[in-house]
Structure formats: C-alpha cells, structure tokens
Amino acid sequence: MTMERREPVEAVVARLLAAQGERRGALLPLLHDLQEELGFVGEETVAAVAHAMNLSRAEVHGVVSFYHDFRKAPAGRHVVKYCRAESCRSRGGVAIETALADRLRVAMGETRADGQVTLEPVYCLGLCAIGPNALVDGAPVARIDGAAAIERIAATVAA
Ligand code: FES
C-alpha cells in the first residue's frame, strides 16, 4: 500500500532516474520503480517520464500498456492476483475466475467501487502443480478448487 504522496511526480521521476546509476535511461526498470513507489503508473507519471527521458507520451504509454504488471490507477486496499496461465486454466481456472469475480463483486482488471479490492490477472506463480492459484495481498493461495476456497479469499479481503 502506498502512503499519501507529497512529492510532485516530476520530482519522483527525477529522483528515481538519478538513482538508476548505470541503468540510467532504462525505461522499463524506471517504470517498475515508479509503480513500486507510487502504486501505479498513471497519465501524470507517463507525461513526467516522457519529458524526463525525451520520449513521446505514446512511447511511454505503449510500454505501460503492453505489460500486465503496470497499474494505471491506484489499487484497492486488498489486491487479488489470479493466475490465468495454462496449467491453472486446465484445472478449471476459467470457471473459478468467474466465481471469484462474482463473489468479490469486481471484474477482472478492476477495482471495486468501494476501493476494498482489486482483481488482477497474473501469468504463472510457479505453483502450477497445485493450481488454480492466486496471490492475495502478496501471499500465495493454492488449490482454489471451489466455493470454500473462494470464501476464504472473500473473508481475507473483507477485513
Ligand atoms: S500456471 Fe498458474 S501457477 Fe503456473
């Protein structure tokens, strides 16, 4: 969870860019650093990065849009990342995803209107043999195979 930010986004970009050292000028690591610090990479950040790196907004936006990891808006209080990769899919992952989204009352890739939970896709957590899997606030949850598992996730994000 990110704290309330007081430093202007341009200053954050400049500071993180300077901290890159030998990686200076590497767009992808900078965007990851920004998401880590700010919690998301919104339009204001895209504009600041483009300006600082002498790139067009479209170039920066293209990178942010291409990678699933980047959030374009702040996340909810809880973040559920549900695995959409092949092994979890083959274990009933599509039906479970639908049931999970219904139970959490949030669409995949969205944050619920009350800000309580964000549901995001992730593509393999390295736990393929015990899927379908998710990360709930960074903690792995395996064998999401029915209503009981979904209820445990719902209880976690209700807190
Ligand atoms: S496919 Fe889901 S954890 Fe690997």
Coordinates of C-alpha atoms and ligand atoms in Angstrom, one line a residue:
M1 CA 0.0 0.0 0.0
T2 CA 1.4 3.4 -0.9
M3 CA 1.4 6.4 1.5
E4 CA -0.1 9.7 0.7
R5 CA 2.4 11.4 -1.7
R6 CA 3.6 14.9 -1.2
E7 CA 6.5 15.0 -3.6
P8 CA 5.5 16.1 -7.1
V9 CA 5.6 13.2 -9.6
E10 CA 8.2 15.0 -11.7
A11 CA 10.5 15.1 -8.7
V12 CA 9.9 11.4 -8.0
V13 CA 10.7 10.6 -11.6
A14 CA 13.9 12.7 -11.4
R15 CA 15.0 11.1 -8.2
L16 CA 14.4 7.5 -9.3
L17 CA 16.0 8.2 -12.7
A18 CA 19.1 9.6 -10.9
A19 CA 19.2 6.5 -8.6
Q20 CA 19.4 4.2 -11.6
G21 CA 23.1 4.7 -11.8
E22 CA 24.5 2.6 -14.7
R23 CA 21.0 1.6 -15.7
R24 CA 20.1 5.3 -16.2
G25 CA 17.9 5.7 -19.2
A26 CA 16.3 2.2 -18.9
L27 CA 12.6 2.8 -19.3
L28 CA 11.3 -0.5 -18.0
P29 CA 13.2 -0.5 -14.7
L30 CA 12.2 3.1 -14.1
L31 CA 8.5 2.3 -14.7
H32 CA 8.8 -0.7 -12.2
D33 CA 10.5 1.6 -9.7
L34 CA 7.7 4.2 -10.1
Q35 CA 5.0 1.6 -9.7
E36 CA 6.7 0.4 -6.6
E37 CA 6.8 3.8 -5.1
L38 CA 3.6 5.3 -6.3
G39 CA 1.5 2.2 -6.5
F40 CA 0.5 2.8 -10.2
V41 CA 1.7 4.5 -13.4
G42 CA -1.0 7.0 -14.3
E43 CA -1.1 9.6 -17.1
E44 CA 0.6 12.2 -15.0
T45 CA 3.5 9.8 -14.5
V46 CA 3.6 8.8 -18.1
A47 CA 3.9 12.5 -19.0
A48 CA 6.6 13.1 -16.5
V49 CA 8.6 10.1 -17.7
A50 CA 8.3 11.1 -21.3
H51 CA 9.5 14.6 -20.5
A52 CA 12.4 13.4 -18.4
M53 CA 13.6 10.8 -20.9
N54 CA 12.9 12.9 -24.0
L55 CA 10.4 10.4 -25.3
S56 CA 6.9 10.8 -26.6
R57 CA 4.0 10.1 -24.3
A58 CA 2.9 7.5 -26.9
E59 CA 6.2 5.6 -26.5
V60 CA 5.9 5.5 -22.7
H61 CA 2.2 4.7 -22.8
G62 CA 2.9 1.9 -25.2
V63 CA 5.3 0.2 -22.8
V64 CA 2.9 0.7 -19.8
S65 CA 0.0 -0.7 -21.8
F66 CA 2.0 -3.7 -23.1
Y67 CA 3.0 -5.1 -19.7
H68 CA 0.3 -6.5 -17.5
D69 CA 2.2 -5.6 -14.4
F70 CA 1.6 -1.9 -14.6
R71 CA -1.5 -0.5 -12.9
K72 CA -2.9 2.7 -14.5
A73 CA -4.9 3.6 -11.4
P74 CA -4.4 3.1 -7.6
A75 CA -5.1 -0.4 -6.3
G76 CA -7.8 -1.2 -3.7
R77 CA -7.0 -1.9 -0.1
H78 CA -6.6 -5.6 -1.0
V79 CA -5.1 -7.0 -4.2
V80 CA -6.0 -10.4 -5.5
K81 CA -3.9 -11.6 -8.4
Y82 CA -5.5 -14.6 -10.1
C83 CA -3.4 -16.9 -12.3
R84 CA -4.5 -17.1 -15.9
A85 CA -1.7 -19.2 -17.2
E86 CA -2.2 -22.5 -18.9
S87 CA -1.8 -25.0 -16.1
C88 CA -4.2 -23.2 -13.8
R89 CA -6.6 -22.8 -16.7
S90 CA -6.5 -26.5 -17.4
R91 CA -7.5 -27.1 -13.8
G92 CA -10.8 -25.3 -14.1
G93 CA -9.3 -21.8 -13.8
V94 CA -11.8 -20.1 -16.0
A95 CA -14.9 -21.2 -14.0
I96 CA -13.1 -20.4 -10.8
E97 CA -12.1 -17.0 -12.0
T98 CA -15.8 -16.2 -12.9
A99 CA -17.0 -17.4 -9.5
L100 CA -14.2 -15.5 -7.7
A101 CA -15.0 -12.3 -9.5
D102 CA -18.7 -12.7 -8.8
R103 CA -18.1 -13.4 -5.1
L104 CA -15.7 -10.4 -4.8
R105 CA -18.1 -8.2 -6.8
V106 CA -15.4 -6.9 -9.1
A107 CA -14.5 -7.6 -12.7
M108 CA -11.0 -8.9 -13.6
G109 CA -8.6 -6.0 -14.1
E110 CA -10.8 -3.6 -12.0
T111 CA -11.0 -2.2 -8.5
R112 CA -14.4 -2.4 -6.7
A113 CA -16.2 0.9 -6.4
D114 CA -15.7 0.9 -2.6
G115 CA -12.0 0.6 -3.0
Q116 CA -11.8 -2.6 -1.0
V117 CA -10.4 -5.0 -3.5
T118 CA -8.6 -5.1 -6.9
L119 CA -8.7 -8.2 -9.0
E120 CA -5.8 -8.6 -11.5
P121 CA -4.5 -11.3 -13.8
V122 CA -1.1 -12.9 -13.3
Y123 CA 0.6 -15.3 -15.6
C124 CA 2.1 -18.2 -13.6
L125 CA 3.2 -18.1 -10.0
G126 CA 5.4 -21.1 -10.2
L127 CA 2.9 -23.2 -8.3
C128 CA 1.4 -25.0 -11.4
A129 CA 1.0 -28.4 -9.8
I130 CA -1.3 -27.1 -7.1
G131 CA -3.5 -24.7 -9.0
P132 CA -5.6 -22.9 -9.7
N133 CA -3.6 -20.3 -7.7
A134 CA -3.7 -16.7 -6.7
L135 CA -1.8 -14.2 -4.7
V136 CA -3.8 -12.4 -2.0
D137 CA -2.0 -9.3 -0.8
G138 CA 1.2 -10.9 -1.9
A139 CA 0.6 -14.3 -0.1
P140 CA 0.1 -17.4 -2.3
V141 CA -3.2 -19.2 -2.1
A142 CA -3.2 -22.6 -3.8
R143 CA -5.8 -25.2 -4.8
I144 CA -8.6 -22.7 -5.4
D145 CA -10.9 -25.5 -6.4
G146 CA -14.4 -24.5 -5.2
A147 CA -16.6 -22.4 -3.0
A148 CA -14.8 -23.0 0.3
A149 CA -11.5 -21.6 -1.2
I150 CA -13.3 -18.7 -2.7
E151 CA -15.0 -17.9 0.6
R152 CA -11.6 -17.9 2.4
I153 CA -10.3 -15.3 -0.1
A154 CA -13.5 -13.3 0.3
A155 CA -13.1 -13.3 4.0
T156 CA -9.5 -12.1 3.7
V157 CA -10.4 -9.1 1.5
A158 CA -13.4 -8.2 3.6
A159 CA -11.1 -7.2 6.5
Ligands
FES1 S1 0.0 -21.8 -14.4 FE1 -0.8 -20.9 -12.6 S2 0.9 -21.1 -11.2 FE2 1.7 -21.8 -13.1

